[in-house]
CSV table of C-alpha atoms in Angstrom, one decimal:
chain,number,residue,atom,x,y,z
A,76,MET,CA,0.1,0.0,-0.3
A,77,HIS,CA,1.4,3.5,-0.9
A,78,THR,CA,1.7,5.8,2.1
A,79,LYS,CA,2.9,9.0,0.7
A,80,ASN,CA,1.2,12.0,2.0
A,81,ILE,CA,-0.6,13.2,-1.2
A,82,GLY,CA,-3.6,14.6,-0.3
A,83,LEU,CA,-7.1,13.3,-0.8
A,84,ALA,CA,-5.5,10.2,-2.5
A,85,ALA,CA,-3.7,9.3,0.7
A,86,ALA,CA,-6.6,9.9,2.9
A,87,ALA,CA,-8.7,7.8,0.7
A,88,PHE,CA,-6.5,4.7,1.3
A,89,THR,CA,-6.5,5.5,5.1
A,90,VAL,CA,-10.6,5.5,4.8
A,91,ALA,CA,-10.3,2.6,2.9
A,92,PHE,CA,-9.0,0.6,6.2
A,93,GLY,CA,-11.4,2.2,8.7
A,94,THR,CA,-8.6,4.3,10.1
A,95,ALA,CA,-10.3,7.7,9.6
A,96,ALA,CA,-13.1,10.1,10.0
A,97,CYS,CA,-14.6,12.6,8.1
A,98,GLY,CA,-17.1,15.4,7.8
A,99,THR,CA,-18.8,17.6,5.1
A,100,SER,CA,-19.4,21.3,4.9
A,101,GLY,CA,-20.6,23.4,2.2
A,102,SER,CA,-22.3,22.4,-1.0
A,103,THR,CA,-22.5,22.8,-4.6
A,104,ALA,CA,-25.7,23.9,-6.7
A,105,ALA,CA,-27.7,20.8,-8.0
A,106,THR,CA,-26.9,19.7,-11.4
A,107,SER,CA,-28.9,17.3,-13.6
A,108,HIS,CA,-27.4,13.8,-14.3
A,109,PRO,CA,-29.6,12.0,-16.6
A,110,LYS,CA,-28.5,8.4,-16.9
A,111,PRO,CA,-27.1,7.4,-20.3
A,112,ALA,CA,-28.1,4.3,-22.1
A,113,ALA,CA,-26.1,1.4,-20.9
A,114,THR,CA,-26.0,-0.2,-24.2
A,115,PRO,CA,-22.6,0.4,-25.8
A,116,THR,CA,-21.5,0.2,-29.5
A,117,THR,CA,-18.9,-1.6,-31.5
A,118,ALA,CA,-15.7,-2.7,-29.7
A,119,ARG,CA,-17.4,-1.2,-26.3
A,120,SER,CA,-19.6,-4.1,-26.1
A,121,ALA,CA,-16.7,-6.5,-25.7
A,122,GLY,CA,-16.2,-8.4,-22.4
A,123,PRO,CA,-17.0,-9.2,-19.9
A,124,PHE,CA,-13.2,-9.2,-18.6
A,125,ASP,CA,-11.7,-11.0,-15.8
A,126,GLY,CA,-9.0,-9.6,-13.4
A,127,ASN,CA,-5.8,-10.8,-15.8
A,128,GLN,CA,-7.7,-9.1,-18.9
A,129,LEU,CA,-8.2,-6.0,-16.9
A,130,LYS,CA,-4.5,-6.0,-15.8
A,131,ALA,CA,-3.2,-6.8,-19.1
A,132,ALA,CA,-4.7,-3.5,-20.3
A,133,LEU,CA,-2.9,-1.4,-17.9
A,134,LEU,CA,-0.3,1.1,-19.3
A,135,ASP,CA,3.5,0.7,-18.5
A,136,ALA,CA,5.0,3.2,-16.2
A,137,SER,CA,7.0,4.5,-19.0
A,138,ASN,CA,3.9,5.7,-20.9
A,139,TRP,CA,3.1,8.0,-18.2
A,140,GLY,CA,6.3,9.9,-18.8
A,141,SER,CA,10.2,9.9,-18.3
A,142,GLY,CA,11.2,8.4,-15.1
A,143,TRP,CA,8.1,7.2,-14.0
A,144,THR,CA,8.0,3.8,-12.1
A,145,ASP,CA,5.4,1.2,-10.7
A,146,ILE,CA,5.1,1.2,-7.0
A,147,VAL,CA,6.6,-1.9,-5.8
A,148,ASP,CA,3.5,-3.7,-4.6
A,149,GLY,CA,2.4,-3.5,-8.4
A,150,PRO,CA,-1.2,-4.0,-9.8
A,151,LEU,CA,-3.7,-4.9,-7.4
A,152,VAL,CA,-6.3,-7.6,-9.0
A,153,LYS,CA,-9.7,-8.1,-7.0
A,154,THR,CA,-12.6,-10.2,-8.0
A,155,SER,CA,-14.2,-9.8,-4.5
A,156,GLY,CA,-14.9,-7.6,-1.6
A,157,PHE,CA,-16.5,-4.7,-3.5
A,158,GLY,CA,-18.9,-2.2,-2.3
A,159,THR,CA,-22.3,-1.8,-3.7
A,160,ILE,CA,-23.7,0.8,-5.8
A,161,ALA,CA,-26.6,1.4,-3.1
A,162,GLN,CA,-24.1,2.7,-0.7
A,163,ILE,CA,-22.9,5.6,-2.9
A,164,PRO,CA,-25.4,8.3,-1.5
A,165,SER,CA,-24.4,7.7,2.1
A,166,GLU,CA,-20.7,7.8,1.6
A,167,PRO,CA,-18.5,10.3,3.3
A,168,CYS,CA,-16.8,12.7,0.6
A,169,THR,CA,-13.7,11.3,0.7
A,170,VAL,CA,-14.6,8.0,-0.1
A,171,ALA,CA,-16.7,9.3,-2.9
A,172,PHE,CA,-13.6,11.0,-4.3
A,173,GLY,CA,-11.1,8.6,-3.3
A,174,THR,CA,-9.2,6.0,-5.0
A,175,GLY,CA,-11.1,2.9,-5.5
A,176,ALA,CA,-14.5,4.9,-5.2
A,177,ALA,CA,-15.5,3.8,-8.8
A,178,ARG,CA,-15.4,0.0,-7.9
A,179,ASN,CA,-18.8,0.1,-6.1
A,180,GLY,CA,-20.8,-2.8,-7.5
A,181,ALA,CA,-17.9,-4.0,-9.8
A,182,VAL,CA,-17.1,-7.5,-10.4
A,183,ALA,CA,-13.7,-7.4,-11.1
A,184,SER,CA,-10.9,-4.9,-10.8
A,185,VAL,CA,-7.3,-3.8,-11.4
A,186,GLU,CA,-5.8,-0.9,-9.3
A,187,ASP,CA,-2.1,0.6,-10.1
A,188,ILE,CA,-0.1,3.2,-8.9
A,189,VAL,CA,3.0,4.8,-10.8
A,190,ASP,CA,5.4,7.4,-9.4
A,191,SER,CA,7.7,9.8,-10.8
A,192,HIS,CA,11.0,11.1,-9.9
A,193,THR,CA,9.5,14.7,-9.1
A,194,GLY,CA,7.2,13.4,-6.7
A,195,ASP,CA,4.1,13.3,-8.7
A,196,ILE,CA,1.8,10.2,-8.8
A,197,ALA,CA,-0.6,8.8,-11.1
A,198,PHE,CA,-3.3,6.1,-10.5
A,199,GLN,CA,-4.7,3.8,-13.4
A,200,ASN,CA,-7.7,1.6,-12.5
A,201,ILE,CA,-10.1,-0.2,-14.6
A,202,TYR,CA,-13.4,-1.9,-13.3
A,203,GLN,CA,-15.8,-4.5,-15.0
A,204,TYR,CA,-19.4,-4.4,-14.1
A,205,GLY,CA,-22.5,-6.3,-14.7
A,206,PRO,CA,-24.9,-5.1,-17.5
A,207,GLY,CA,-26.1,-1.6,-17.0
A,208,ASP,CA,-24.3,-1.3,-13.4
A,209,ALA,CA,-21.6,0.8,-14.8
A,210,ALA,CA,-23.9,3.2,-15.8
A,211,THR,CA,-25.8,3.6,-12.6
A,212,MET,CA,-22.5,4.1,-10.5
A,213,MET,CA,-21.5,6.9,-12.8
A,214,THR,CA,-24.8,8.5,-12.6
A,215,ASP,CA,-25.3,8.2,-8.6
A,216,THR,CA,-21.6,9.3,-7.9
A,217,ALA,CA,-21.9,12.2,-10.1
A,218,LYS,CA,-25.3,13.4,-8.2
A,219,LYS,CA,-23.1,12.5,-4.8
A,220,MET,CA,-20.3,14.7,-6.0
A,221,ASP,CA,-22.8,17.6,-6.3
A,222,SER,CA,-23.4,17.6,-2.7
A,223,CYS,CA,-19.9,17.6,-1.5
A,224,GLY,CA,-18.7,20.9,-2.9
A,225,THR,CA,-16.1,21.9,0.2
A,226,PHE,CA,-15.4,19.1,2.7
A,227,LYS,CA,-12.9,18.4,5.5
A,228,TYR,CA,-11.1,15.0,6.1
A,229,THR,CA,-9.9,14.3,9.6
A,230,ALA,CA,-6.8,11.9,9.9
A,231,ASP,CA,-6.5,9.8,13.1
A,232,ASP,CA,-3.6,12.1,14.3
A,233,ASN,CA,-6.4,14.7,14.5
A,234,SER,CA,-4.7,16.9,11.5
A,235,THR,CA,-7.3,18.1,9.0
A,236,THR,CA,-7.4,18.6,5.5
A,237,THR,CA,-9.9,20.9,3.6
A,238,ASP,CA,-10.8,20.0,0.2
A,239,VAL,CA,-12.5,21.7,-2.8
A,240,THR,CA,-13.9,20.0,-5.6
A,241,ARG,CA,-15.3,21.2,-9.2
A,242,GLU,CA,-16.8,19.0,-11.8
A,243,GLN,CA,-15.9,19.5,-15.5
A,244,PRO,CA,-17.9,18.4,-18.5
A,245,VAL,CA,-16.0,15.8,-20.7
A,246,PRO,CA,-18.2,15.6,-23.8
A,247,GLY,CA,-17.4,13.1,-26.5
A,248,LEU,CA,-15.5,10.9,-24.6
A,249,GLY,CA,-16.6,7.1,-24.0
A,250,ASP,CA,-20.2,6.6,-23.2
A,251,GLN,CA,-20.1,8.6,-20.2
A,252,ALA,CA,-17.3,10.7,-18.8
A,253,ILE,CA,-16.6,12.5,-15.2
A,254,LYS,CA,-13.8,14.9,-14.5
A,255,ILE,CA,-13.2,16.0,-11.2
A,256,VAL,CA,-10.7,18.6,-9.9
A,257,VAL,CA,-9.7,18.4,-6.0
A,258,THR,CA,-7.6,20.9,-4.3
A,259,SER,CA,-6.4,20.0,-0.8
A,260,VAL,CA,-5.0,22.3,1.6
A,261,SER,CA,-3.5,21.3,5.3
A,262,LEU,CA,-0.7,22.3,7.5
A,263,GLN,CA,1.0,19.4,6.5
A,264,ASN,CA,0.7,19.5,3.0
A,265,PRO,CA,0.3,23.2,2.1
A,266,GLU,CA,-1.4,22.8,-1.1
A,267,ASN,CA,-2.0,19.4,-3.3
A,268,PHE,CA,-4.0,19.1,-6.6
A,269,GLU,CA,-5.7,16.0,-7.9
A,270,THR,CA,-7.4,15.6,-11.3
A,271,GLN,CA,-9.7,12.5,-11.7
A,272,LEU,CA,-11.1,11.1,-14.7
A,273,TRP,CA,-13.9,8.4,-15.0
A,274,VAL,CA,-14.6,7.2,-18.2
A,275,ARG,CA,-17.2,4.4,-19.0
A,276,TYR,CA,-17.1,2.0,-22.1
A,277,GLY,CA,-20.0,0.0,-21.9
A,278,ASP,CA,-19.8,-2.1,-18.7
A,279,VAL,CA,-16.1,-1.2,-17.9
A,280,VAL,CA,-14.9,2.1,-16.2
A,281,ILE,CA,-11.5,3.3,-16.5
A,282,ASP,CA,-10.4,5.6,-13.7
A,283,VAL,CA,-7.1,7.7,-14.3
A,284,ARG,CA,-6.0,10.4,-12.3
A,285,TYR,CA,-2.8,12.6,-11.5
A,286,ASP,CA,-2.0,13.9,-8.0
A,287,SER,CA,0.7,16.9,-7.9
A,288,SER,CA,1.7,19.6,-5.5
A,289,ILE,CA,1.8,21.6,-8.8
A,290,SER,CA,-1.7,22.5,-10.3
A,291,ALA,CA,-0.5,22.9,-13.8
A,292,HIS,CA,0.9,19.5,-13.6
A,293,ALA,CA,-2.4,18.0,-12.3
A,294,ASP,CA,-4.6,20.0,-14.9
A,295,GLY,CA,-2.4,19.9,-17.9
A,296,TYR,CA,-2.0,16.3,-18.1
A,297,ASP,CA,-3.5,14.4,-20.8
A,298,LEU,CA,-5.7,11.8,-18.7
A,299,ALA,CA,-7.9,11.6,-21.9
A,300,GLY,CA,-5.4,10.2,-23.8
A,301,LYS,CA,-4.4,7.6,-21.1
A,302,ALA,CA,-8.0,6.4,-20.6
A,303,LYS,CA,-8.2,5.8,-24.7
A,304,ALA,CA,-4.9,4.0,-24.7
A,305,ILE,CA,-6.1,1.7,-22.0
A,306,GLU,CA,-9.7,1.2,-23.9
A,307,ALA,CA,-7.5,0.3,-26.9
A,308,LYS,CA,-5.7,-2.3,-25.2
A,309,LEU,CA,-9.1,-3.7,-23.9
A,310,GLY,CA,-10.1,-3.9,-27.3
A,311,LYS,CA,-7.0,-5.6,-28.5
A,312,THR,CA,-7.5,-8.0,-25.5
A,313,ALA,CA,-11.1,-8.9,-26.4
A,314,THR,CA,-10.3,-9.7,-29.9
A,315,GLY,CA,-7.0,-11.7,-29.1
């Protein structure tokens, strides 16, 4: 497990093991999130994929940039122990935005972290869902995001991080896409920026994100290109 203090992403790992609590404050204006059709087209209808096929679609660390390396514990493949879509509305905001949040309701997943020599971190996760469940997860999570806005995360050492989120539209990417930019501020980590992109292709969700202490790094990184590259590898896996 990666333990570097990287704001919300690190907080998400802590929450996942039940060693932290969080509260929320503030809100954003309600946004309409109609549920797109779950039926994919062309290569997107391929699958379902098992954990090993999802793992094969991950990008090499070198694809993320010069000097990037895989975290030593490597990709984590799971086929059980996931949350459910029904729990999304009641989740704390740190969990709704955290690493692995998109696994709710999945039937298989692969999660990987890559690290750069500059201290920036990238995440690449892929989740396989049952028919129609990926679309439901994406829409329900988008609605959850509307209610978070500004929220606080309190670690077990009583240090507090304030997170501010903003959702951005991503037209024309996959069957459905959500992009979230999170800015975290705390005494231990003066400012941290994380850009998250979730892209649904049929019943598969690709979750790529970039975490940095420099806003331009997180906002300017081509996460859409990474999601497309992973989807292309999934298509190749499906066709042999």
